Coordinates of C-alpha atoms and ligand atoms in Angstrom, one line a residue:
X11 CA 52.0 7.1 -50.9
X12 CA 50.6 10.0 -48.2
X13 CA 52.6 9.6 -44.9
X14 CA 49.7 8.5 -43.1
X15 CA 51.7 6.7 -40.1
X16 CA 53.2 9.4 -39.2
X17 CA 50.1 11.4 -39.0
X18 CA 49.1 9.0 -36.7
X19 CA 51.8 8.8 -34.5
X20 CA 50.5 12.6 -34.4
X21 CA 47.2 11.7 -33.2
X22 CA 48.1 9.3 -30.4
X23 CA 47.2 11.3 -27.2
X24 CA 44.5 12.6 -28.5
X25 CA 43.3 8.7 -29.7
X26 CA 44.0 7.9 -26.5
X27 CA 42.0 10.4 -24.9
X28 CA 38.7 9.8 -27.4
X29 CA 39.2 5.6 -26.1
X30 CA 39.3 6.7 -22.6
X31 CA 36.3 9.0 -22.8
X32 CA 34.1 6.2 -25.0
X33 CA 35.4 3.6 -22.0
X34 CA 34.1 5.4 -19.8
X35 CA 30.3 5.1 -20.8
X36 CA 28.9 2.2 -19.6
X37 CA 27.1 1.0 -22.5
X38 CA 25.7 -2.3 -21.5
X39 CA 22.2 -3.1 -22.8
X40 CA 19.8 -1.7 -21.2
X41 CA 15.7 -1.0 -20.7
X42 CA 14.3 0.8 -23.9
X43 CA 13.4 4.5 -23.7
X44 CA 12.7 7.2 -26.4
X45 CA 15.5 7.3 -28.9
X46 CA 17.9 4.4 -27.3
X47 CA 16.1 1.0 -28.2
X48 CA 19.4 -0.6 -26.1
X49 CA 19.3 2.1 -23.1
X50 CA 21.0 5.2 -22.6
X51 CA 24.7 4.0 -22.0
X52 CA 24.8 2.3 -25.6
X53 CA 22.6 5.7 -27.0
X54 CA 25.5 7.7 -25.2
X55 CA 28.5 5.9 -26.3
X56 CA 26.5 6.4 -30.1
X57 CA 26.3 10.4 -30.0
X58 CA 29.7 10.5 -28.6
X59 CA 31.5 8.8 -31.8
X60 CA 29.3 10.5 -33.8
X61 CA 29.7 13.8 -32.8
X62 CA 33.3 13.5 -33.0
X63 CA 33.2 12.5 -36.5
X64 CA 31.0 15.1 -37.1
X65 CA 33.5 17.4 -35.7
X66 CA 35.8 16.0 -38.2
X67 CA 33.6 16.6 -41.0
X68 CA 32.6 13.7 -41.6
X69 CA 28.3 13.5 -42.8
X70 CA 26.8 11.7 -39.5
X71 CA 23.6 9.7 -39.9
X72 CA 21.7 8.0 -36.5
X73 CA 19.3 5.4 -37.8
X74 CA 17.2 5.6 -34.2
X75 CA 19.4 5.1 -31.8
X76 CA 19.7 1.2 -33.4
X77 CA 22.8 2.2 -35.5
X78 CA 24.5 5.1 -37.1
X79 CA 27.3 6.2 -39.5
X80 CA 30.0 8.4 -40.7
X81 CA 30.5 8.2 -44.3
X82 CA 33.7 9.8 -46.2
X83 CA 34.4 10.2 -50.1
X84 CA 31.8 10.4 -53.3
X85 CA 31.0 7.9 -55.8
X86 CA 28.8 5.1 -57.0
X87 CA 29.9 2.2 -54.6
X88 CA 29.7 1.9 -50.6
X89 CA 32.4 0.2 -48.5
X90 CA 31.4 -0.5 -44.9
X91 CA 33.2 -0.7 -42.1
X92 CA 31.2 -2.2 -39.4
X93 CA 32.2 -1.9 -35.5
X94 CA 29.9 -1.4 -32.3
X95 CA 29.7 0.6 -29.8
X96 CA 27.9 -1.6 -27.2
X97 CA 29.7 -4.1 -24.6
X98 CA 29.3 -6.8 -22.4
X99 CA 28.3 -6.1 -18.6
X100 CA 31.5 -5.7 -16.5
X101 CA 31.4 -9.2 -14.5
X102 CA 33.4 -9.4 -11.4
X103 CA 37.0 -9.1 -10.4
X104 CA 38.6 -6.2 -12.1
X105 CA 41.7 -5.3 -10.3
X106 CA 41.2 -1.7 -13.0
X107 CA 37.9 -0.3 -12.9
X108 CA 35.8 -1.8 -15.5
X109 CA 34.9 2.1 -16.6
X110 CA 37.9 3.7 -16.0
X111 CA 39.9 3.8 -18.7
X112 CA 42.8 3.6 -17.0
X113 CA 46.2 3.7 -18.5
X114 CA 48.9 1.4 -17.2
X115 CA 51.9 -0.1 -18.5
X116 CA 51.3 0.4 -21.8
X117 CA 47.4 -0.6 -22.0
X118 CA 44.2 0.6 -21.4
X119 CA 41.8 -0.6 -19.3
X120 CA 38.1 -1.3 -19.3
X121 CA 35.2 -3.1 -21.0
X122 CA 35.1 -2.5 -24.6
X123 CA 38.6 -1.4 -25.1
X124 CA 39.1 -3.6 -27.2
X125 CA 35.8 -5.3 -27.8
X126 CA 35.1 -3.2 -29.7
X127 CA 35.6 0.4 -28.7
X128 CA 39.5 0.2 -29.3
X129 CA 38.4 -0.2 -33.2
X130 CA 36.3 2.5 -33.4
X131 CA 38.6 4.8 -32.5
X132 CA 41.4 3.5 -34.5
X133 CA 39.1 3.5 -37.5
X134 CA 37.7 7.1 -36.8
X135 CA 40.9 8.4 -36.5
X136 CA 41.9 6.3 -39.8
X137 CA 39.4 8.1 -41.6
X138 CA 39.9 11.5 -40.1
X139 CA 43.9 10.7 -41.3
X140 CA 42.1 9.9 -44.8
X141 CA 41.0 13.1 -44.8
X142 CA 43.5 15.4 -43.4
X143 CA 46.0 14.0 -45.9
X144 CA 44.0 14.9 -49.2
X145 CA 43.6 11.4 -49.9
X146 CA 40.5 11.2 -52.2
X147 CA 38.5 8.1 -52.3
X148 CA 36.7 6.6 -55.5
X149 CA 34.1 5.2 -53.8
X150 CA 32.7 6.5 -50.8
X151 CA 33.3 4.7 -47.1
X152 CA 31.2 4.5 -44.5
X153 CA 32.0 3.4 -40.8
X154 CA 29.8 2.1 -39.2
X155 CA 28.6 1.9 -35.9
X156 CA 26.3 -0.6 -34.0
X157 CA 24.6 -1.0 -31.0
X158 CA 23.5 -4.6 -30.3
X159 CA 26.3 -6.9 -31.5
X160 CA 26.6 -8.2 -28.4
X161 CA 23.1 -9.5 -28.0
X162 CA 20.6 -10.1 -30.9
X163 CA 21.9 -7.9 -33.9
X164 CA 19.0 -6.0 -33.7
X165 CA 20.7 -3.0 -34.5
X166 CA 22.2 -4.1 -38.2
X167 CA 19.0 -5.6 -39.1
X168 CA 17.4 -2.1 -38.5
X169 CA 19.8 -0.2 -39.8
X170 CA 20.3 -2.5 -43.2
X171 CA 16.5 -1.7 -43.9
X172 CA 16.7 1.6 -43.8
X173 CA 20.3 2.4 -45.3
X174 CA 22.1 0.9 -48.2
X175 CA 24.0 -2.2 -47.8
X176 CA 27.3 -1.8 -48.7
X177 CA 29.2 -3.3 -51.6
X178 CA 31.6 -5.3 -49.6
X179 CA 33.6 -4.6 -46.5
X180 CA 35.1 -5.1 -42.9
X181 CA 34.5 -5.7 -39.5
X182 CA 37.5 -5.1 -37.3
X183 CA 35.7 -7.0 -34.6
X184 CA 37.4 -10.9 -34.3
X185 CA 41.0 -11.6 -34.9
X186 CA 43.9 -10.6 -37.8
X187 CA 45.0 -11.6 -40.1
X188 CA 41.5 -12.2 -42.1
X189 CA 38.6 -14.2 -41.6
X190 CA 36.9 -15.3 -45.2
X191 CA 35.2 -18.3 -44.3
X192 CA 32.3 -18.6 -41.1
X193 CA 31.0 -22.0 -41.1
X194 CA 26.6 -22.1 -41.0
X195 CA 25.8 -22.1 -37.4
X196 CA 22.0 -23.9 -36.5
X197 CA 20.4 -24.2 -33.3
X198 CA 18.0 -27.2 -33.0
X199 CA 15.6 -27.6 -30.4
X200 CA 14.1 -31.3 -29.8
X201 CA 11.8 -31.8 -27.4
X202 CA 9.2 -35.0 -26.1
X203 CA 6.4 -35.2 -23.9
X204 CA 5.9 -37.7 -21.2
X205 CA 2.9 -39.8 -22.5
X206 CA 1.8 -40.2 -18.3
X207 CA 1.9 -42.9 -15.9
X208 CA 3.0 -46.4 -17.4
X209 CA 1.5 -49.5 -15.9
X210 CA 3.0 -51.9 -14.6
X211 CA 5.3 -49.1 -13.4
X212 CA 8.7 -49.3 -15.2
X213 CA 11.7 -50.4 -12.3
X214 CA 14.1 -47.5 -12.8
X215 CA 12.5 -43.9 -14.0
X216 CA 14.6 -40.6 -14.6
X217 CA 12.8 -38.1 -12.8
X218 CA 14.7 -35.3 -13.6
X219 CA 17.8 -34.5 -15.6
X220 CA 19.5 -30.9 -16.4
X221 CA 23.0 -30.3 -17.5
X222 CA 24.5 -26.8 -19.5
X223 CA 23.6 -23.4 -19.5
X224 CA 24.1 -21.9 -22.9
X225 CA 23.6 -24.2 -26.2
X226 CA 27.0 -21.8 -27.6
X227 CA 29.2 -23.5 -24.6
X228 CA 29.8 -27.4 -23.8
X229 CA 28.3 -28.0 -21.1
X230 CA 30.6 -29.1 -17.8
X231 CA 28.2 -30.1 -15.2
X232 CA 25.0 -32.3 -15.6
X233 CA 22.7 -34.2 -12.9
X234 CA 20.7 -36.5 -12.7
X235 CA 17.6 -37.6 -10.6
X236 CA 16.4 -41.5 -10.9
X237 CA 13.5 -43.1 -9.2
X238 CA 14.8 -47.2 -8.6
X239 CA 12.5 -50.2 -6.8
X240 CA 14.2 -51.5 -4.5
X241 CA 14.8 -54.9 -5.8
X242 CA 16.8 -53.9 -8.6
X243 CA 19.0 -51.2 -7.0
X244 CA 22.0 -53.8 -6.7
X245 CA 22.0 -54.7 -10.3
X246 CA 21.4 -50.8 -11.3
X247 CA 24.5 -49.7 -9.2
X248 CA 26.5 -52.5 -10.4
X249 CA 26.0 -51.8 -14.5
X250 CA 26.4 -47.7 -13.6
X251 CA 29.9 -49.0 -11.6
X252 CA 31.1 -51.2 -14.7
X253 CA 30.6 -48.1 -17.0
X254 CA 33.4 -46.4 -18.8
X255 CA 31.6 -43.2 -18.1
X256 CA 33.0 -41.9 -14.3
X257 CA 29.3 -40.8 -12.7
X258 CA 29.1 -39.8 -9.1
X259 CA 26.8 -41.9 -7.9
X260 CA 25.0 -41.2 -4.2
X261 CA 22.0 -43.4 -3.2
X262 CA 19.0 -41.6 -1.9
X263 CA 16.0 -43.1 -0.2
X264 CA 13.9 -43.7 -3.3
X265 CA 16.2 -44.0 -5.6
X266 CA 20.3 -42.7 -7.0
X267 CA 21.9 -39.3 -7.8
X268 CA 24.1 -39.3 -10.6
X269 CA 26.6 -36.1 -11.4
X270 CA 28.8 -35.5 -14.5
X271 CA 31.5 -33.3 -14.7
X272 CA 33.2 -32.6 -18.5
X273 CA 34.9 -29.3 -19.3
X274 CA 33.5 -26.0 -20.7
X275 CA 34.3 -25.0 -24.3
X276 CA 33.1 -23.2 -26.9
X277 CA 30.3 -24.8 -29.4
X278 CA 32.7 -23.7 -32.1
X279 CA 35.5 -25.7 -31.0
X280 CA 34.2 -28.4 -29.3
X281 CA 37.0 -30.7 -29.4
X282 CA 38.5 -28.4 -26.3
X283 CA 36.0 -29.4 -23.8
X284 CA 34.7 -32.4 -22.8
X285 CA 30.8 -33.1 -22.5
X286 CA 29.2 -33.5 -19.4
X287 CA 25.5 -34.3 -20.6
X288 CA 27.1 -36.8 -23.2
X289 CA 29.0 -38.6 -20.2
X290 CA 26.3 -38.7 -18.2
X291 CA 23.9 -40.4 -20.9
X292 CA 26.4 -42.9 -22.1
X293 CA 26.3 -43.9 -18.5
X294 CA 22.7 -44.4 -18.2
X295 CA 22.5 -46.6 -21.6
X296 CA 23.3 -49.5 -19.6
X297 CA 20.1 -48.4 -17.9
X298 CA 17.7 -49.0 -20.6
X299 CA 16.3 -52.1 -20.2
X300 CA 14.8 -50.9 -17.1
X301 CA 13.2 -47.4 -18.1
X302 CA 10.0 -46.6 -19.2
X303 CA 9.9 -47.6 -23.3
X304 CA 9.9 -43.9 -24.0
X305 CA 12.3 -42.7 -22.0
X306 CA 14.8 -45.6 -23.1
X307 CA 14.2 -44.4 -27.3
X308 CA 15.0 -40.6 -25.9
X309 CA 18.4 -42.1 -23.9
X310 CA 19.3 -44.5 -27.2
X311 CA 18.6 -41.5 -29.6
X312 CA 21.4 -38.9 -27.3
X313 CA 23.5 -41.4 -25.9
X314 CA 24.1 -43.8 -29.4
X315 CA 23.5 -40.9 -32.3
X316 CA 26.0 -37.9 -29.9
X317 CA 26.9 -38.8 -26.7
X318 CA 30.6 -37.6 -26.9
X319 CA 30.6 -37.2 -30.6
X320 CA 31.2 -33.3 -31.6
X321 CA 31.3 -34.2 -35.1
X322 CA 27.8 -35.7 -36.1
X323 CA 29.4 -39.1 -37.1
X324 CA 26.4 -40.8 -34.9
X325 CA 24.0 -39.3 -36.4
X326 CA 25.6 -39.7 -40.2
X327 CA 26.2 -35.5 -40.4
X328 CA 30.0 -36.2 -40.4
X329 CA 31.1 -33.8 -43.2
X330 CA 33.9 -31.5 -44.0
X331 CA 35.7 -29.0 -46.4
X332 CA 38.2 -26.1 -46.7
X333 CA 36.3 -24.5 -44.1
X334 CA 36.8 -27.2 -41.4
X335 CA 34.7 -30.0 -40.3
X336 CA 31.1 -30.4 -39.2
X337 CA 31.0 -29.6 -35.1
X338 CA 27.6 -30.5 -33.2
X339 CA 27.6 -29.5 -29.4
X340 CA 24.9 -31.3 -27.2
X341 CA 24.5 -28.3 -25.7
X342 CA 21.8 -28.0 -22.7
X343 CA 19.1 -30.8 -21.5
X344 CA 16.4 -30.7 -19.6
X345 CA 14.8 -33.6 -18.5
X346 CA 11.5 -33.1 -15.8
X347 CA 8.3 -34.7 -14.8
X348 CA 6.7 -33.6 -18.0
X349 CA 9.3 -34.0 -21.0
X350 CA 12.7 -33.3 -22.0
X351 CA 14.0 -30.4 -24.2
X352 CA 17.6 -30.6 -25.5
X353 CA 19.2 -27.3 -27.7
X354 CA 21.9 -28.9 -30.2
X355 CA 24.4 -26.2 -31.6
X356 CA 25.8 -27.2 -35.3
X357 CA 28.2 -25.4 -37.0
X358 CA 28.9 -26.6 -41.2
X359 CA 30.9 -26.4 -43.1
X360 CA 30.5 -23.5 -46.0
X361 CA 29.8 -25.9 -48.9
X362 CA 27.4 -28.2 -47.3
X363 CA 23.9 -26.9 -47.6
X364 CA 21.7 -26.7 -44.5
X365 CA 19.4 -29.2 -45.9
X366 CA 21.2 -31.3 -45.6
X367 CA 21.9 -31.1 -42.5
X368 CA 18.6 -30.3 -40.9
X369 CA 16.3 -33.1 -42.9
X370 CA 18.7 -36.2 -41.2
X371 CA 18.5 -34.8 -38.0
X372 CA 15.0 -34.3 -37.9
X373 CA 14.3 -37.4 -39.0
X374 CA 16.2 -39.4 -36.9
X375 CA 14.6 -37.4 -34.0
X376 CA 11.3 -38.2 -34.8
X377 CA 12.1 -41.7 -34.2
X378 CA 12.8 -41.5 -31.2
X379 CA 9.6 -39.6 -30.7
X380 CA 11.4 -36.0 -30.7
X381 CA 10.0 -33.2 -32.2
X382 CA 12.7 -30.6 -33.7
X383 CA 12.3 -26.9 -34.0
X384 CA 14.7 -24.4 -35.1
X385 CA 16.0 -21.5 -32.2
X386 CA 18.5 -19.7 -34.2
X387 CA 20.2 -20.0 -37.2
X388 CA 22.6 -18.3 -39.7
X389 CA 24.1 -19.1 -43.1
X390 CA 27.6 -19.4 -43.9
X391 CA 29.7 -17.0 -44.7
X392 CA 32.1 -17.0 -47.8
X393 CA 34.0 -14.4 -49.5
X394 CA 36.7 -16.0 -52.1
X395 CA 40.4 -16.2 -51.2
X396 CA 40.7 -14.1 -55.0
X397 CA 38.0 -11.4 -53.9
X398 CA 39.6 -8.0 -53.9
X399 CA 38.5 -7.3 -50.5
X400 CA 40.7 -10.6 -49.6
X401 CA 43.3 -9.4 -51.2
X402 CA 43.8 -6.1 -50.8
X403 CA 43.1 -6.2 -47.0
X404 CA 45.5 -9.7 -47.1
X405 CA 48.3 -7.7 -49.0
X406 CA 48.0 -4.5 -46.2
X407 CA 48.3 -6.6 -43.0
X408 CA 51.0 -8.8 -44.8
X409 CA 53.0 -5.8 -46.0
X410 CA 52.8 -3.7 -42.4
X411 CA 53.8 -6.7 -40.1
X412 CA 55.8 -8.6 -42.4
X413 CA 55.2 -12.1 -43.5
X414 CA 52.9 -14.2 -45.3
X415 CA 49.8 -15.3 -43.7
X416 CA 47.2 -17.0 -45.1
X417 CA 43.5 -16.1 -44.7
X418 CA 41.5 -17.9 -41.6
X419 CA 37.9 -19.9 -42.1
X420 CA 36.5 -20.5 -38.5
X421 CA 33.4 -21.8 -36.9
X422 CA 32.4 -18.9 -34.9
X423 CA 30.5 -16.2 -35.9
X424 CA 31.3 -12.4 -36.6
X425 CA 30.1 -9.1 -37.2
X426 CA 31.3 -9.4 -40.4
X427 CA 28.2 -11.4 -41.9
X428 CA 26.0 -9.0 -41.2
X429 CA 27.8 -7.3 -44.2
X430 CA 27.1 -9.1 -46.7
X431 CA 29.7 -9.2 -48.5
X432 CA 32.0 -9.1 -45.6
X433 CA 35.4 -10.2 -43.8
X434 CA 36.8 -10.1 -40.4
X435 CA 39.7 -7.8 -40.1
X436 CA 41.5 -7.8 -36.5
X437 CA 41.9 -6.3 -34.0
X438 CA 43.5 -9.4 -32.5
X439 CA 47.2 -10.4 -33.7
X440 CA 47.9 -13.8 -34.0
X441 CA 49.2 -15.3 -30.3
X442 CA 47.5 -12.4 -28.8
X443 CA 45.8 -13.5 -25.6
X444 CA 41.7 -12.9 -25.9
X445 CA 41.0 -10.5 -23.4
X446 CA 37.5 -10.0 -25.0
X447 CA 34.5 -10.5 -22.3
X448 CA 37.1 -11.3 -20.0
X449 CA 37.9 -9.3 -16.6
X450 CA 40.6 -6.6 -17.0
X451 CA 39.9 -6.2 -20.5
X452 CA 42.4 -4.4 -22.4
X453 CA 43.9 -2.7 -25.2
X454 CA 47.9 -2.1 -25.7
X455 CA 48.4 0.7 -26.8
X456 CA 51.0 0.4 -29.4
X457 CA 48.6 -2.5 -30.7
X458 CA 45.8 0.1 -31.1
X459 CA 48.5 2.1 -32.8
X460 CA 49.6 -0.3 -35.5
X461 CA 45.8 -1.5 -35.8
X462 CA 44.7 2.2 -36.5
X463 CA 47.9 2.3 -39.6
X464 CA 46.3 -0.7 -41.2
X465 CA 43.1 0.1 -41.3
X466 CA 43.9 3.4 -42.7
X467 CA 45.9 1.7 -45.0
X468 CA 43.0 -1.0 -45.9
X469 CA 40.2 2.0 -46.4
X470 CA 43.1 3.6 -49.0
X471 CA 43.5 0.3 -50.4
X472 CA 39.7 -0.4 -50.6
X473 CA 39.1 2.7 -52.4
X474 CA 42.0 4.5 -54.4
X475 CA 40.6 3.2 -57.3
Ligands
ZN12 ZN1 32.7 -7.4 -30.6

C-alpha cells in the first residue's frame, strides 16, 4: 500500500496554512450579486479552494458561484465527496477572533474550522496525496464543494441539475464513525381562524399565546395572555393552582398571565428538553369548559393528542425500527386575535412511509378545525449496512483507530442526502465535544491530521478497483 500518512505528515504546515487562509474569509451568507448567489465571502472562500486544486492539477468546474468541483481519476463511475465552503455567522463571545485562524494549543480557531472548512482541506490535500503518490483511481472522484449547506441547500440542488450525480459517496460533514441511516424529517403547519365574536361572550378567552422560536428546537419559553370575567377568576386560579403543570401565574386587570419555562433541545432528540408550549397547554385543559367552543377543540387537540408527548403516541404515530423511534416536536405556537398557527417537526423512522404519517395527522387536525400544510420536508435516508460504500468506509475508520464500531442511524439531517446515494463520514470522533455553530469553534490539529489519513484512505478504498 502507497505510504500516504507519511506524505501527509509532509503536508501539515502547509494544510495548516491553506485552513487558516480559507478561515479567514468570512463566508456567511450574504446579499446576491453577479456570480455569488450567497455573497461574496461564500463566492471567495469558493475560488480560493478551487484554485488551489487547480494548482494541484486537479480539473476545477464552478457551477455559478452555487457549487463547484475538483474531480481526480478516469472512468465510467463518479464518487462524490461532498463538503461546503459556507458557515454560520460568528455569534458573540469569541475569546479567538472568529476570522482569525488562530493557532493555539494544538487547535485552530474560527468559524468553519471545523464546520466544515477543516474537511475540505483535509480532503483536498487527500486527493492531492492521491495524486502525488501515483495512485490511480478506477473510477473517477470528485470533491465537492457547496455553498449553501447551512441555509436552504440551494447550492446542491443547482449544482445536481447541471452536473452528474454521483454513484454513491460521502460527506465528511456530521460525526465518525458512519452515518447510514437519517430518519424522514416533516414539517407540518396547522393553523385555525377565529370564526369572530361569540355571543353570549365565553367567561375565559385566550387572547394571545406564543411560545418557541425555531420548529428544529423545543421550545423553552411560552406565554400566555387570558381575558377572565370577574366572577369566575377564583375558580379559574384555583383549577390552574391544582394543575400538575408549574405555570407562573400573575393576575392583571382584565384578566391572568400565564408563563412556561421547559428546556431547549434539539427536534431530533427531543427527549433532552422539556416542552414549554406542551406545559403550558396541559395547564390550560382544565380551562376548557370556560373557553370559546373553538378555542377549547384547538386546546384538546395540542394539549390531549401532544402536549408533552415527543413520540406521537397521542396522536397514534407512535412507531419505530432499526433507525430509532418516531420523534414529533411541538415546535412554535402562535395564538393572536385572529387564529393560531403551530409548526410540528416529525422525524420517522426509515421504514415507515410518510403517508402514513401525514394522512393521521391531518385528519385528526381537521377535527379540531385545523387546517395542515406542509413547510419543509425530506425523505429518509438509507444506505444498507452491506453497501460497499458502508463497508469499505466502516473497514478504513475501524482499521486506522482501532476497534469495532458499528454504523450510526440518527434523526438529524446531513449533507450526505443530498447525495443520493450517500453516508456521513466524520469529522467528529466519537466523545468529541460539538464545537460546531458554537463560539470558539475549533479544529485540533492532530484530529484534522488523522481525519485527512482516512479520508485519503476511504477515496483509495472507494476506488482502487
Ligand atoms: Zn456543516
Amino acid at each position: 500500500m502507497l505510504d500516504l500518512e507519511s506524505l501527509l505528515e509532509g503536508k501539515r504546515e502547509e494544510m495548516i496554512r491553506d485552513l487558516r487562509e480559507l478561515v479567514k474569509i468570512e463566508s456567511v451568507k450574504d446579499a446576491a450579486c453577479p456570480g455569488a448567489p450567497f455573497g461574496p465571502g461564500v463566492r471567495e472562500a469558493l475560488d480560493l479552494v478551487l484554485q488551489k486544486g487547480q494548482a494541484m492539477g486537479f480539473a476545477a468546474r464552478n457551477v455559478d458561484g452555487y457549487a463547484g468541483h475538483l474531480e481526480f481519476g478516469v472512468g465510467e463511475e463518479l464518487i462524490g465527496v461532498l463538503a461546503h465552503v459556507d458557515v454560520v455567522p460568528a455569534g458573540s463571545g469569541w475569546t479567538h477572533p472568529p476570522f482569525g485562524g488562530e493557532v493555539s494549543d494544538g487547535r485552530l480557531y474560527g468559524r468553519g474550522s471545523s464546520d466544515d472548512k477543516g474537511p475540505v482541506i483535509a480532503c483536498l490535500h487527500a486527493l492531492a496525496t492521491l495524486k502525488e503518490a501515483g495512485f490511480a483511481p478506477r473510477r473517477r472522484l470528485r470533491l465537492i464543494l457547496g455553498c449553501d449547506e447551512e441555509s436552504g441547500w440551494e447550492c446542491v440542488d443547482r449544482y445536481f441539475a447541471a452536473e452528474e450525480r454521483p454513484a454513491y459517496g460521502f460527506s465528511p460533514d456530521a460525526e465518525f464513525p458512519l452515518i447510514i441511516a437519517e430518519k424522514g424529517q416533516l414539517g407540518l403547519e396547522m393553523s385555525r381562524c377565529w370564526g369572530g365574536v361569540e355571543a353570549p361572550e365565553a367567561a375565559v378567552r385566550v387572547v394571545a399565546l406564543h411560545g418557541g422560536t425555531r420548529p428544529n428546537i423545543v421550545p423553552d419559553t411560552c406565554r400566555a395572555r387570558l381575558r377572565v370575567q370577574a366572577t369566575v377568576l377564583p375558580e379559574v386560579l384555583d383549577i390552574l393552582r391544582q394543575s400538575a403543570m408549574p405555570l407562573e401565574t400573575t393576575e392583571r386587570e382584565d384578566g391572568l398571565e400565564l408563563a412556561a419555562t421547559g428546556m431547549a433541545a434539539h427536534a431530533s432528540l427531543p427527549q433532552k428538553g422539556v416542552n414549554s408550549i406542551g406545559r403550558l397547554l396541559l395547564g390550560l385543559a382544565g380551562l376548557m369548559p370556560y373557553l370559546p367552543g373553538e378555542q377549547a377543540e384547538v386546546v384538546r387537540f395540542l394539549a390531549e393528542g401532544i402536549g408533552l408527548d415527543y413520540d406521537g403516541s397521542g396522536l397514534g404515530l407512535a412507531c419505530q425500527d432499526a433507525s430509532g423511534a418516531l420523534t414529533l416536536n411541538l415546535g412554535t405556537l402562535s395564538w393572536d386575535e385572529k387564529g393560531v398557527t403551530v409548526k410540528v417537526d416529525i422525524r420517522y423512522p426509515v421504514t415507515v412511509g410518510r403517508q402514513a404519517i401525514f394522512g393521521p395527522m391531518r385528519d385528526k387536525a381537521e377535527l379540531s378545525g385545523l387546517r395542515t400544510a406542509v413547510y419543509n420536508e425530506l425523505p429518509p435516508l438509507q444506505v444498507p449496512d452491506d453497501h460497499p460504500l458502508a463497508v469499505k468506509l466502516l473497514q478504513v475508520y475501524n482499521e486506522r483507530v482501532g476497534g469495532q464500531a458499528a454504523p450510526l442511524a440518527i434523526g438529524g439531517r446531513t449533507y450526505a442526502c443530498a447525495i443520493g446515494t450517500g453516508v456521513a463520514f466524520g469529522p467528529v470522533f466519537p466523545g468529541r465535544p460539538e464545537v460546531a455553530h458554537q463560539r470558539d469553534e475549533y479544529i485540533d490539529l492532530d484530529e484534522f491530521m488523522l481525519m485527512a489519513k482516512i479520508y485519503a484512505a476511504a477515496m483509495a478504498a472507494l476506488t482502487a478497483e
